[in-house]
PDB file of C-alpha atoms in Angstrom:
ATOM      1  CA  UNK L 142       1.141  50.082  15.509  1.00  0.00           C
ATOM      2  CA  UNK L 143      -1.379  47.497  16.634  1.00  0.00           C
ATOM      3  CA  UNK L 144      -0.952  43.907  17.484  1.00  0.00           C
ATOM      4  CA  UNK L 145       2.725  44.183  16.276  1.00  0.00           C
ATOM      5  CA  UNK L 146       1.780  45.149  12.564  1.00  0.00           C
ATOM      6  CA  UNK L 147       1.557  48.555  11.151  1.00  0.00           C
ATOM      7  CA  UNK L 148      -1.845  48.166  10.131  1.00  0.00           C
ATOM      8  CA  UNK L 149      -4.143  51.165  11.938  1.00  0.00           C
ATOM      9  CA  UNK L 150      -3.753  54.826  11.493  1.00  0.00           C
ATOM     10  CA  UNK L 151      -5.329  57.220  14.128  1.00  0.00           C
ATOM     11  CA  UNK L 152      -7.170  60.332  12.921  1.00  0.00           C
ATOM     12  CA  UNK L 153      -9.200  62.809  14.967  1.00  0.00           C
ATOM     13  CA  UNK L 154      -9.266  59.907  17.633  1.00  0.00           C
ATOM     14  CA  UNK L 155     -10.632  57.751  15.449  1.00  0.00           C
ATOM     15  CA  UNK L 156      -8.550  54.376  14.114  1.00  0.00           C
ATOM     16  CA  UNK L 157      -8.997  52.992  10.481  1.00  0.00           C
ATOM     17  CA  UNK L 158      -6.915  50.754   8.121  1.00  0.00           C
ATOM     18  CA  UNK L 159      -5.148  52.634   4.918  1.00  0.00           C
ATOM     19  CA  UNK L 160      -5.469  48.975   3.141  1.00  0.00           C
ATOM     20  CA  UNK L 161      -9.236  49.540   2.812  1.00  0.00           C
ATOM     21  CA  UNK L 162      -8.797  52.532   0.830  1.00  0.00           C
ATOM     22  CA  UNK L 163      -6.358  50.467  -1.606  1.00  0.00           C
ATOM     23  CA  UNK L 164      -8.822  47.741  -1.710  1.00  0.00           C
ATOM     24  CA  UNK L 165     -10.921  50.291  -3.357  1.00  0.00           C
ATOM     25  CA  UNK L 166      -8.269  51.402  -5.907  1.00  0.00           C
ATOM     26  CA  UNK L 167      -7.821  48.316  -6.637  1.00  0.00           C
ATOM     27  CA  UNK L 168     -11.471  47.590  -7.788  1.00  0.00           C
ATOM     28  CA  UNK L 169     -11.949  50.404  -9.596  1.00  0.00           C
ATOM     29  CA  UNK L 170      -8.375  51.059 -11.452  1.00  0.00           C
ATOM     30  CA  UNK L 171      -8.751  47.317 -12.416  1.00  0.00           C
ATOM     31  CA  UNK L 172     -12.131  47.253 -13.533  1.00  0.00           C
ATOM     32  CA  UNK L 173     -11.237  50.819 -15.507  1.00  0.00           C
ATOM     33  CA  UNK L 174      -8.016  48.760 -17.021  1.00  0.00           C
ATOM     34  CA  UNK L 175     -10.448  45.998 -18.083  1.00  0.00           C
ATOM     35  CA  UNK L 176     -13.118  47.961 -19.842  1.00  0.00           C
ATOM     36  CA  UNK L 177     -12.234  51.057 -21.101  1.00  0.00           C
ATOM     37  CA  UNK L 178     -11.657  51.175 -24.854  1.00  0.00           C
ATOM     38  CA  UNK L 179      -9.464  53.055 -26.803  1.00  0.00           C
ATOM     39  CA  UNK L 180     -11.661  56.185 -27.691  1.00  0.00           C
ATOM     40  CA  UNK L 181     -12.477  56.390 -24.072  1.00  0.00           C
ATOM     41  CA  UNK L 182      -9.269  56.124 -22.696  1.00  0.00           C
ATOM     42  CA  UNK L 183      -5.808  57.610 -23.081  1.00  0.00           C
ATOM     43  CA  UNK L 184      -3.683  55.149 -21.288  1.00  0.00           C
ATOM     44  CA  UNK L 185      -5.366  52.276 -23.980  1.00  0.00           C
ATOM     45  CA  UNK L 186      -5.137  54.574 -26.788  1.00  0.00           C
ATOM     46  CA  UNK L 187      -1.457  54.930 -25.888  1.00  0.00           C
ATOM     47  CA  UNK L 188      -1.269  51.347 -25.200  1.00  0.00           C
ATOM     48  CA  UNK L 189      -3.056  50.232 -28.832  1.00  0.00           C
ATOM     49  CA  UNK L 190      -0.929  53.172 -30.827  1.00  0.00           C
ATOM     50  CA  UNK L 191       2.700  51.596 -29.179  1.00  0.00           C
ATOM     51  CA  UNK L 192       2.280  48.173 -29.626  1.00  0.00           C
ATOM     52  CA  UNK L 193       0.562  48.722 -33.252  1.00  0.00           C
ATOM     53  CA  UNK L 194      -3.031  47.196 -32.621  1.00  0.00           C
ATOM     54  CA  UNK L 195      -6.182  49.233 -34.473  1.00  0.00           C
ATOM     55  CA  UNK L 196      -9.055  46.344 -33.632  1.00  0.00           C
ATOM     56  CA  UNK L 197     -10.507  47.373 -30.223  1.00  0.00           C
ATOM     57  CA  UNK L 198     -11.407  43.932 -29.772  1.00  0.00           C
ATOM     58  CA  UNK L 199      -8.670  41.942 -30.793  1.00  0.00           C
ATOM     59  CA  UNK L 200      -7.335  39.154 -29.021  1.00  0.00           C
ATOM     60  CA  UNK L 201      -3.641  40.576 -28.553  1.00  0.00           C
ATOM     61  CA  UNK L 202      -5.430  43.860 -26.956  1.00  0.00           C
ATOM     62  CA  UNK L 203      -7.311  41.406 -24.419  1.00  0.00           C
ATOM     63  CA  UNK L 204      -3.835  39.613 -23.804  1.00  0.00           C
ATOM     64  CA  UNK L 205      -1.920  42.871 -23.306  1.00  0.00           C
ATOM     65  CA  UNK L 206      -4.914  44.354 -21.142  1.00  0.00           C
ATOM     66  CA  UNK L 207      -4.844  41.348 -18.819  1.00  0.00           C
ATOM     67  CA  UNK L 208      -1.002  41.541 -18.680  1.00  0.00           C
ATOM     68  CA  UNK L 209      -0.722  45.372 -17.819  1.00  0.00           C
ATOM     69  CA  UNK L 210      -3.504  44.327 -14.948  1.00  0.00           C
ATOM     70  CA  UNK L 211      -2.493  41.611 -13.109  1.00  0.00           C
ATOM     71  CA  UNK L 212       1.523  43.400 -12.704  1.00  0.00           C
ATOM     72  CA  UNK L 213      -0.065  46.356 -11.154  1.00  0.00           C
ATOM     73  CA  UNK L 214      -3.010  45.185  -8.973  1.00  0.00           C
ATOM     74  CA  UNK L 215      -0.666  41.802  -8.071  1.00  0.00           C
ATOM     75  CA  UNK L 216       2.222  44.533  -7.469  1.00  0.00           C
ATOM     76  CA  UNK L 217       0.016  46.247  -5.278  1.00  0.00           C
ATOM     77  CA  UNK L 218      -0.889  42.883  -3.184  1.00  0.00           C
ATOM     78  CA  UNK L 219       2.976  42.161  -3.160  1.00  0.00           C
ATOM     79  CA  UNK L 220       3.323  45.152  -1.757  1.00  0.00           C
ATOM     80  CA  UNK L 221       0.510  44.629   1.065  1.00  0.00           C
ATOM     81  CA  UNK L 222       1.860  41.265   1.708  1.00  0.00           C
ATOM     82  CA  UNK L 223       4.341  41.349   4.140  1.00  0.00           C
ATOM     83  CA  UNK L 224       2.882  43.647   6.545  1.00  0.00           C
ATOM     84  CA  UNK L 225      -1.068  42.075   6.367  1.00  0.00           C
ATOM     85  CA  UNK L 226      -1.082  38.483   4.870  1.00  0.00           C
ATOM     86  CA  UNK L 227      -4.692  38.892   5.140  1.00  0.00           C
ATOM     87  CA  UNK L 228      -5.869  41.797   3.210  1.00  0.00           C
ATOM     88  CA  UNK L 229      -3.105  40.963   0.707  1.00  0.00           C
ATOM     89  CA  UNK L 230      -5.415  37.307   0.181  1.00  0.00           C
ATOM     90  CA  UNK L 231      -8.586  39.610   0.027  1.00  0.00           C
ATOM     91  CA  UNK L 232      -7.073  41.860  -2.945  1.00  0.00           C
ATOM     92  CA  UNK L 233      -5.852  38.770  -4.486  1.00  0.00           C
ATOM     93  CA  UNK L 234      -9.261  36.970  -4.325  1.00  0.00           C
ATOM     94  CA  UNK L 235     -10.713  40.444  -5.022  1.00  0.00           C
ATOM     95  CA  UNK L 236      -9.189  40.731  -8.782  1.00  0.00           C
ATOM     96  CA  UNK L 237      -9.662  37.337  -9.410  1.00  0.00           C
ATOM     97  CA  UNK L 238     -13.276  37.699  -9.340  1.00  0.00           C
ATOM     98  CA  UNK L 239     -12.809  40.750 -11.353  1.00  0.00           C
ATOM     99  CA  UNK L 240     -10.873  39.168 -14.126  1.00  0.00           C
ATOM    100  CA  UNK L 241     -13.464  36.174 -13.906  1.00  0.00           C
ATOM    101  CA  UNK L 242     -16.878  38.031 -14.328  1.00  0.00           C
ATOM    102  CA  UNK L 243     -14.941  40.288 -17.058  1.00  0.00           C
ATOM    103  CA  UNK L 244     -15.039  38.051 -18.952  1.00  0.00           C
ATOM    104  CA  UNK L 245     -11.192  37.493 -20.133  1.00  0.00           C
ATOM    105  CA  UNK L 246     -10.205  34.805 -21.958  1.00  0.00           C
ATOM    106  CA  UNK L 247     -10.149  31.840 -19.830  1.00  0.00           C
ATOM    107  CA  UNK L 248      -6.625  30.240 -21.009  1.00  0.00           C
ATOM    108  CA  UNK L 249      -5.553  33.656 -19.328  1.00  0.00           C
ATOM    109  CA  UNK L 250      -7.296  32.941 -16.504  1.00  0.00           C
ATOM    110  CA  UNK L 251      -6.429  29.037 -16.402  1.00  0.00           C
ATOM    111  CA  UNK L 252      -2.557  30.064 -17.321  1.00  0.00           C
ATOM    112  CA  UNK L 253      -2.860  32.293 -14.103  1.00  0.00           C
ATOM    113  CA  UNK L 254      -4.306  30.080 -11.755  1.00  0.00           C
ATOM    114  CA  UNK L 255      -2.017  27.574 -12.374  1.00  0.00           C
ATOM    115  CA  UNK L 256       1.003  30.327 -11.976  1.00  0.00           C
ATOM    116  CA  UNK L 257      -0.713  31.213  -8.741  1.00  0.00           C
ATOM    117  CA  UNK L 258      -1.000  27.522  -7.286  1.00  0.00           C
ATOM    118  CA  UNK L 259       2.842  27.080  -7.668  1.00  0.00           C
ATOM    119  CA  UNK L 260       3.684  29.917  -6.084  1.00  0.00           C
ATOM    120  CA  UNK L 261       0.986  29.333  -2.996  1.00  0.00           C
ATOM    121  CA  UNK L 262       2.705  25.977  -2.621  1.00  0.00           C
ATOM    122  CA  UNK L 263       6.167  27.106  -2.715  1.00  0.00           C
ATOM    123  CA  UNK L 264       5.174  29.879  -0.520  1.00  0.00           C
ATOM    124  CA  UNK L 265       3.835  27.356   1.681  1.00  0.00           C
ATOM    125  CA  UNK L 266       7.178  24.918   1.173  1.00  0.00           C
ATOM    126  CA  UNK L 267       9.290  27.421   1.825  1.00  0.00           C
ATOM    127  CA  UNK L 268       7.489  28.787   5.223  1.00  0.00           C
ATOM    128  CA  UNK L 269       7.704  25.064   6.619  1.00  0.00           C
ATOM    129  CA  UNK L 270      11.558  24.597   5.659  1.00  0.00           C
ATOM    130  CA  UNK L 271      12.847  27.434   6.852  1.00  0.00           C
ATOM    131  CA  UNK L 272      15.051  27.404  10.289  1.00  0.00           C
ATOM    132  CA  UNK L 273      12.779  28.588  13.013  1.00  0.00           C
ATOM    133  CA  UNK L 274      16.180  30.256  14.779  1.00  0.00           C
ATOM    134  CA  UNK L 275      16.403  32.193  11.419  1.00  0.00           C
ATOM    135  CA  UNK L 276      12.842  33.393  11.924  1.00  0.00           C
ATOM    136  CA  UNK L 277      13.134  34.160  14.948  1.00  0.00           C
ATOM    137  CA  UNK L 278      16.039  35.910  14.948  1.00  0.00           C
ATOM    138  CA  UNK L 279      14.422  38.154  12.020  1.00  0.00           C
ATOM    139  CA  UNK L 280      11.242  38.722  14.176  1.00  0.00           C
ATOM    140  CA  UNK L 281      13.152  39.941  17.157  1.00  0.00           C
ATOM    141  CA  UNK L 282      15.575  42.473  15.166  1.00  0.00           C
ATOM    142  CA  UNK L 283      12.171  43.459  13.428  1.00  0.00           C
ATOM    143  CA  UNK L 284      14.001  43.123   9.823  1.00  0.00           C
ATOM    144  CA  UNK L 285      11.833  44.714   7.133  1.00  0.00           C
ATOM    145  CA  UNK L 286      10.031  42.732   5.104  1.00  0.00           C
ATOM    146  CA  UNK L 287      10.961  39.575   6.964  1.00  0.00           C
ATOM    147  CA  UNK L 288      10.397  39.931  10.504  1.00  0.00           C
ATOM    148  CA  UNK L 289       6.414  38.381   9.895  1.00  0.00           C
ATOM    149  CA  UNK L 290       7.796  35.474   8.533  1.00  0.00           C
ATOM    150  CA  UNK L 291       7.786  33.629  12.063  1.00  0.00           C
ATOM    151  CA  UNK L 292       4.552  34.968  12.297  1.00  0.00           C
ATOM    152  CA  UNK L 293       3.232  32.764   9.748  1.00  0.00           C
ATOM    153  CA  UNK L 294       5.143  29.822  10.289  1.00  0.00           C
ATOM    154  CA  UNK L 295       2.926  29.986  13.895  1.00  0.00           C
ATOM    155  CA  UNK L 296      -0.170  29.983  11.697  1.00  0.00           C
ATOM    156  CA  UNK L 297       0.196  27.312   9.530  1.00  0.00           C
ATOM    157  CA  UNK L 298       1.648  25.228  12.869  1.00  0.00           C
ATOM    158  CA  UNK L 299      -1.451  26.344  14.343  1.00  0.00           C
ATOM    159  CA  UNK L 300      -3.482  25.342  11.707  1.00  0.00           C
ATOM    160  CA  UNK L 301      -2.077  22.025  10.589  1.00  0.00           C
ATOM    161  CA  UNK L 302       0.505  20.497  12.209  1.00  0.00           C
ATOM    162  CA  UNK L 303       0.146  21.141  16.139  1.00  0.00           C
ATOM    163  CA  UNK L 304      -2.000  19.104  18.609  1.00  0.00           C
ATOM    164  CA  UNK L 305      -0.086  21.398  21.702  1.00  0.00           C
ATOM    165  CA  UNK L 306      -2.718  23.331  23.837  1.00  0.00           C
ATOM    166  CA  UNK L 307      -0.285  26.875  24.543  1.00  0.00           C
ATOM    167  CA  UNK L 308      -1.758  29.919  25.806  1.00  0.00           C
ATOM    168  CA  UNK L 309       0.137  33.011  25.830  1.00  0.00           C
ATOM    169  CA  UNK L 310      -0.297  36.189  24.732  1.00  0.00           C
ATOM    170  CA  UNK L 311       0.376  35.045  20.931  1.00  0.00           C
ATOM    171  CA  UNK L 312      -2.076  32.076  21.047  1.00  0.00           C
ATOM    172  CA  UNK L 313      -4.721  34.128  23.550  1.00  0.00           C
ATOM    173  CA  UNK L 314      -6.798  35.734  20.429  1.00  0.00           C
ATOM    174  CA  UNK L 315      -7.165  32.537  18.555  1.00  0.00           C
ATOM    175  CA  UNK L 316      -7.958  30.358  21.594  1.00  0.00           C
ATOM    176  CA  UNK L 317     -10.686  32.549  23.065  1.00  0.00           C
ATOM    177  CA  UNK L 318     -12.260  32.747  19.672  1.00  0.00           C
ATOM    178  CA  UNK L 319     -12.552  29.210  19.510  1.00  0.00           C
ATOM    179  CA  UNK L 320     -13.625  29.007  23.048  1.00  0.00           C
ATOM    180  CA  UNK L 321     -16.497  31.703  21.982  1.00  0.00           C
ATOM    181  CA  UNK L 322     -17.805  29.306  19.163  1.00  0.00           C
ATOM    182  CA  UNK L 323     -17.571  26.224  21.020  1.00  0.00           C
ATOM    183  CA  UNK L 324     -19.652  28.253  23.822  1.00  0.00           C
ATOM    184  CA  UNK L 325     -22.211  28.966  21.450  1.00  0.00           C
ATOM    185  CA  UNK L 326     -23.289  25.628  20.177  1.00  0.00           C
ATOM    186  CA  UNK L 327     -26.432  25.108  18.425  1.00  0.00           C
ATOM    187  CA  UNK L 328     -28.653  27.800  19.522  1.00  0.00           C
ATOM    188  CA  UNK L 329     -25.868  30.648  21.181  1.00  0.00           C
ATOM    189  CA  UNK L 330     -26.384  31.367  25.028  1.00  0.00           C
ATOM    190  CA  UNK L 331     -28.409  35.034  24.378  1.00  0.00           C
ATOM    191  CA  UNK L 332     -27.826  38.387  22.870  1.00  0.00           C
ATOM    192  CA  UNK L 333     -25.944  40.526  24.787  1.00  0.00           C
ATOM    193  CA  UNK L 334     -24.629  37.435  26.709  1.00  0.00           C
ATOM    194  CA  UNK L 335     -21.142  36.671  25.535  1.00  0.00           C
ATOM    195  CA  UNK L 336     -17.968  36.233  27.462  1.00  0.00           C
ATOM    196  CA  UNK L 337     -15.414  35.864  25.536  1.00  0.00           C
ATOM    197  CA  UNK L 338     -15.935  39.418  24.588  1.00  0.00           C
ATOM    198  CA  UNK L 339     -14.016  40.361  27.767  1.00  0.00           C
ATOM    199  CA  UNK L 340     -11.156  38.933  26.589  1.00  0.00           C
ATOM    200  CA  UNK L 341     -11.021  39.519  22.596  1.00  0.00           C
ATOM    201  CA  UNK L 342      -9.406  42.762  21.545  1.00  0.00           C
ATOM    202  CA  UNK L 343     -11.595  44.210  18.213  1.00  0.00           C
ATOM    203  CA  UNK L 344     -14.795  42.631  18.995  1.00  0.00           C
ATOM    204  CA  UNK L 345     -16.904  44.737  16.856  1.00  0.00           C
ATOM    205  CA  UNK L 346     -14.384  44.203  13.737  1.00  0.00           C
ATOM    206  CA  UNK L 347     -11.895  41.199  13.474  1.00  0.00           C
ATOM    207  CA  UNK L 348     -14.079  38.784  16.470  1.00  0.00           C
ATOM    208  CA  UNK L 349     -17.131  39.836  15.729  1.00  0.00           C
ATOM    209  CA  UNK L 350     -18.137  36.863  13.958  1.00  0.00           C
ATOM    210  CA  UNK L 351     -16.911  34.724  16.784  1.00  0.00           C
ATOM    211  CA  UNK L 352     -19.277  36.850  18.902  1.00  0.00           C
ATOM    212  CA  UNK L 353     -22.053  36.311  16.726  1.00  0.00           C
ATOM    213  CA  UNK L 354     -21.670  32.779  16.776  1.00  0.00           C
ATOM    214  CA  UNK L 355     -21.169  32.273  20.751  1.00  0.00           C
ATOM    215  CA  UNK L 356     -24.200  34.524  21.420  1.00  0.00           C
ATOM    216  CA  UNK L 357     -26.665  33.437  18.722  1.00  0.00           C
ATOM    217  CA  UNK L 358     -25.742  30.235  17.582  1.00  0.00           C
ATOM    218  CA  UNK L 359     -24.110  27.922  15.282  1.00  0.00           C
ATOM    219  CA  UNK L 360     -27.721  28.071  12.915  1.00  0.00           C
ATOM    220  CA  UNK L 361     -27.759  31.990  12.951  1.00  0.00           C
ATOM    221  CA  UNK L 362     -24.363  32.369  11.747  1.00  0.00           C
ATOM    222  CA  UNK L 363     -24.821  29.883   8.843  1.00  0.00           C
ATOM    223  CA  UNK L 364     -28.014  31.843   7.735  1.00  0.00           C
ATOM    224  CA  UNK L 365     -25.321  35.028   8.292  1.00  0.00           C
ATOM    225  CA  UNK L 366     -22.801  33.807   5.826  1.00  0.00           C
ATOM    226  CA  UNK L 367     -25.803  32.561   3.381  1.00  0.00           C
ATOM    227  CA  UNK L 368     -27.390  35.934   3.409  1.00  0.00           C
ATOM    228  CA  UNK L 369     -23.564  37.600   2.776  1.00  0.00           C
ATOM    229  CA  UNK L 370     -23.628  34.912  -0.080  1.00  0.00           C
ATOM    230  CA  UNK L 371     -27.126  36.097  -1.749  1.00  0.00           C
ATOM    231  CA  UNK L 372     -26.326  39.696  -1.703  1.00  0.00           C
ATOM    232  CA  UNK L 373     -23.079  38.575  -3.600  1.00  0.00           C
ATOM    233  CA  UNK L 374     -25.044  37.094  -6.185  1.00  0.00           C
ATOM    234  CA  UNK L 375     -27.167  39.969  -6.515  1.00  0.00           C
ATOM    235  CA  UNK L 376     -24.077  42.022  -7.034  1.00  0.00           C
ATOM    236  CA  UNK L 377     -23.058  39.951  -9.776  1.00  0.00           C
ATOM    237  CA  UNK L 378     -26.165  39.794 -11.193  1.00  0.00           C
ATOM    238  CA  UNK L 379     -26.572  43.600 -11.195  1.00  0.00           C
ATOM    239  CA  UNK L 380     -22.697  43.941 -12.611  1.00  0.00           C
ATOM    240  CA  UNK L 381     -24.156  42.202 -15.461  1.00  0.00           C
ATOM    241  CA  UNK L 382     -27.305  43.870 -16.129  1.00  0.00           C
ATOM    242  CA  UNK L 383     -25.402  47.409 -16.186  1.00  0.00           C
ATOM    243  CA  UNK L 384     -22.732  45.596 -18.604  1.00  0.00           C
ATOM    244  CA  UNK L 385     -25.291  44.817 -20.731  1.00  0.00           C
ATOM    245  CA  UNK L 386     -27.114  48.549 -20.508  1.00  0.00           C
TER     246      UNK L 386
END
């Protein structure tokens, strides 16, 4: 375990997270779900022949295609959620950009989003009700499924509703990232020159872009995130061109 979640698996000395690999079954047994047609598939075939459907492109294939989807790829992030809020959020975002540039109907995708925003608030609701003694209790006893519920109610206290300055070991990675971008400014204080990195754990993965940002600047890491955003497009743009191929 690392950092209190069971996130990192050691191999042959060499650490790497098991929810990368299911970001990348997610991708491509979504995008197969999405696409494949019946004479190239079994599992649509089987799909078309049970519920009675002989147009490929009918509407009710689309519906039941986007259906069959979202349970198993949004089973899969429910199943990622309460060990790594995070990566959970990435898979979600992930297939709803897939389900948006594949071009399903966009009721579906309206009908989904609004399904989605009730349960992110209610999520959200229920996080900020909630006894913090129950919490606690739960994150002490390390009950499964719930003990990273106090966990989050920190973050969203953290994030919204506290003006405290705490440091402790909980707090430590959050404040010394700040700290690094803060340091940075404008123009960063030099490659190679950072500070915080004596005190972040991960630097070269989860505080890296803190890093970049206290060495190099507040300009250089917008231009970062702007060139992450172009090769996005480009992806997109390519997705498109082999669709059309």
């Amino acid at each position: 375990k690392e950092n209190e979640a069971a996130r990192w698996v050691k191999v042959f000395g060499f650490q790497f997270q098991p929810s990368e690999l299911s970001k990348l079954g997610l991708i491509i047994c979504g995008s197969y779900l999405l696409t494949a047609k019946p004479s190239e598939s079994f599992i649509i075939a089987k799909i078309c022949q049970i519920f009675n459907i002989t147009d490929e492109n009918s509407a009710r294939l689309e519906k039941i295609r986007f259906l069959i989807t979202a349970t198993l790829c949004f089973g899969t992030v429910a199943f990622v959620l309460p060990e790594n809020l995070s990566t959970a959020l990435l898979m979600g975002i992930i297939f709803f950009c897939m389900l948006f540039f594949s071009g399903i109907a966009h009721n579906l995708l309206k009908n989904l989003s609004i399904f989605l925003l009730i349960i992110g608030v209610a999520f959200i609701l229920l996080l900020t009700l909630m006894p913090k003694e129950t919490t606690q209790n739960w994150h002490k006893e390390k009950t499964p499924i719930l003990h990273r519920v106090h966990t989050w109610q920190n973050r969203i206290k953290d994030h919204v509703a506290s003006d405290e300055f705490e440091y402790n070991e909980k707090t430590a990675q959050t404040i010394h990232s700040k700290i690094a971008i803060a340091r940075g400014g404008i123009t960063g204080i030099g490659t190679g020159k950072s500070i915080e990195r004596n005190y972040l754990p991960q630097i070269y993965a989860d505080f890296i872009y803190a890093i970049i940002v206290e060495e190099m600047g507040f300009i250089i890491a917008v231009l970062l995130m702007i060139c992450y955003f172009i090769f996005y497009i480009r992806m997109v743009q390519l997705s498109k061109i082999g669709m059309e191929k």
